[in-house]
Amino acid sequence: MNPHYKETTFKIKKQVSPVMSHFLNSTLTNLSSQLQNGTTDPVCVVSDALERAENHPNAFITFQGKEALIEAKKAKQRWGKGAPLSPYDGIPIVWKDMFDLAGTVTTAGSKRLQAKNIIAVKDADVIVNTKKFGLISLAKSNLSELAYSGLGLNPHFGTPTAVSDGDVAYVPGGSSSGSAIAVQRGVVAAAVGTDTAGSIRVPAAFNGLVGYKGSPKRYSMNGVFPLAPSFDCLGTICRTAIDSILLDAMMRGYPCEIPSKPRTPPRFVIETAILDNSDMSKEVRVQFMKFVDLIKSAGAQVDRQQLTFIDHTCKAIEDYGWLGAAESAALHRDLVLNNHEMPIDPNVVARFKQALAMEECARNQLTKIRSDLIANSKLELDGRILIMPTVLQAPPRLKDVQASQHKFMEANQKALALTKIGSFLKMPCIATPTGFENNDAPNSVSLSSWEHDDDSVLKAGLWAEQALNSP
């Protein structure tokens, strides 16, 4: 491990609920340290993860328990011979059930796809890459059906929920709900998801986790179930930015080294009009400005500016609708709308029907606008990292969004309102937790840049994490 890097969660840890605090040490870096000093071994780590997973069945769709233990024994033997595949050899992770895992059915959270019983004959490319470093696929995690919701509900496989001090259940965020809850509940240190309109960032924000969405071409998409191909991105859900950097490298098949803390703070910019959104809660706005004050005190330059490319993106979505939804509906129309003995989530059906109403001329116009604004974003950012709240509000109560389709639609729209902006512009983004409110609702800030500038975003996330955690 890099001797100049010290992992700490001091400031965030002070603010978390006691019921969550014991999970904070479950990170890739901590587990790697334990494997290296011999205080644990892969069989113990995997066995422990499987035992904890049994207590949270709604977070998963398919388990690979037998296979995971076989791989753990192989990893233990490699450690015993002093020849691990990497410092992370034998650590289990979970994959959103959008990824092909050899020998399993990729359900995308749908009973219709599960009923087809199409068994994957090989792993998705990103899974192949992580196995080269010894990461073990423990399970495939639950999600919103077809990844088509920002709330994370699934009427077929159950809805996973977070640790809470009380009896109130909140939506987990979606669509990568199971991936987020598997990490939040301490089953695994890291999980992999997909993000089309906010499906990694929203559940990360709702659960006090780090969610990184790469640029669309950051990773190979071979073996990944498509939702809206021009919007689909892959990424990670972890507890720290450093784990996100490590897992990102492994998913691409690159050597994974812990970087030193960035010496120079990034340049940041706030889009001022975003903070005027009437749906943004007072708590979110206040916590965001506290984050801004903190990074400024740590030496960062923070500009305030009304960015034209953000303003035009919001206007395009408001005027024409969500292009990603129309793309998804066109791709999966037959799967969703054809009569079938297996039901589809009524909320998904309603959103598909709504999306199909978008006319072709509107889709074409949005496509052109999108291309122009993506080009403009690089010029207007001028090397700066865009910062804004990840979500407008704290996660709503589960029973409230289940009360009616109208309430579901309203809550879903609010959950994805800010994350859609980055998706439309193909921006890489890292959602970073900034602590918890008095009612234990997590706060999150998103750091974004122009398409393909992923490394700058990850470094900015690491710098911000260090600034938050400095004594």
JSON list of N, CA and C in Angstrom, two decimals, residues 62 267 385-386 458:
[
{"chain": "A", "resi": 62, "resn": "THR", "atom": "N", "xyz": [-29.60, -13.48, -7.57]},
{"chain": "A", "resi": 62, "resn": "THR", "atom": "CA", "xyz": [-28.90, -14.75, -7.78]},
{"chain": "A", "resi": 62, "resn": "THR", "atom": "C", "xyz": [-27.64, -14.80, -6.92]},
{"chain": "A", "resi": 267, "resn": "ARG", "atom": "N", "xyz": [-9.96, 23.00, -9.55]},
{"chain": "A", "resi": 267, "resn": "ARG", "atom": "CA", "xyz": [-10.78, 24.21, -9.71]},
{"chain": "A", "resi": 267, "resn": "ARG", "atom": "C", "xyz": [-12.23, 23.76, -9.86]},
{"chain": "A", "resi": 385, "resn": "ILE", "atom": "N", "xyz": [-14.15, 21.56, -12.40]},
{"chain": "A", "resi": 385, "resn": "ILE", "atom": "CA", "xyz": [-15.05, 20.48, -12.02]},
{"chain": "A", "resi": 385, "resn": "ILE", "atom": "C", "xyz": [-16.37, 21.08, -11.59]},
{"chain": "A", "resi": 386, "resn": "LEU", "atom": "N", "xyz": [-17.45, 20.62, -12.20]},
{"chain": "A", "resi": 386, "resn": "LEU", "atom": "CA", "xyz": [-18.79, 21.09, -11.85]},
{"chain": "A", "resi": 386, "resn": "LEU", "atom": "C", "xyz": [-19.25, 20.42, -10.56]},
{"chain": "A", "resi": 458, "resn": "LEU", "atom": "N", "xyz": [-12.32, 11.50, -10.84]},
{"chain": "A", "resi": 458, "resn": "LEU", "atom": "CA", "xyz": [-11.92, 10.59, -9.76]},
{"chain": "A", "resi": 458, "resn": "LEU", "atom": "C", "xyz": [-10.90, 11.25, -8.83]}
]
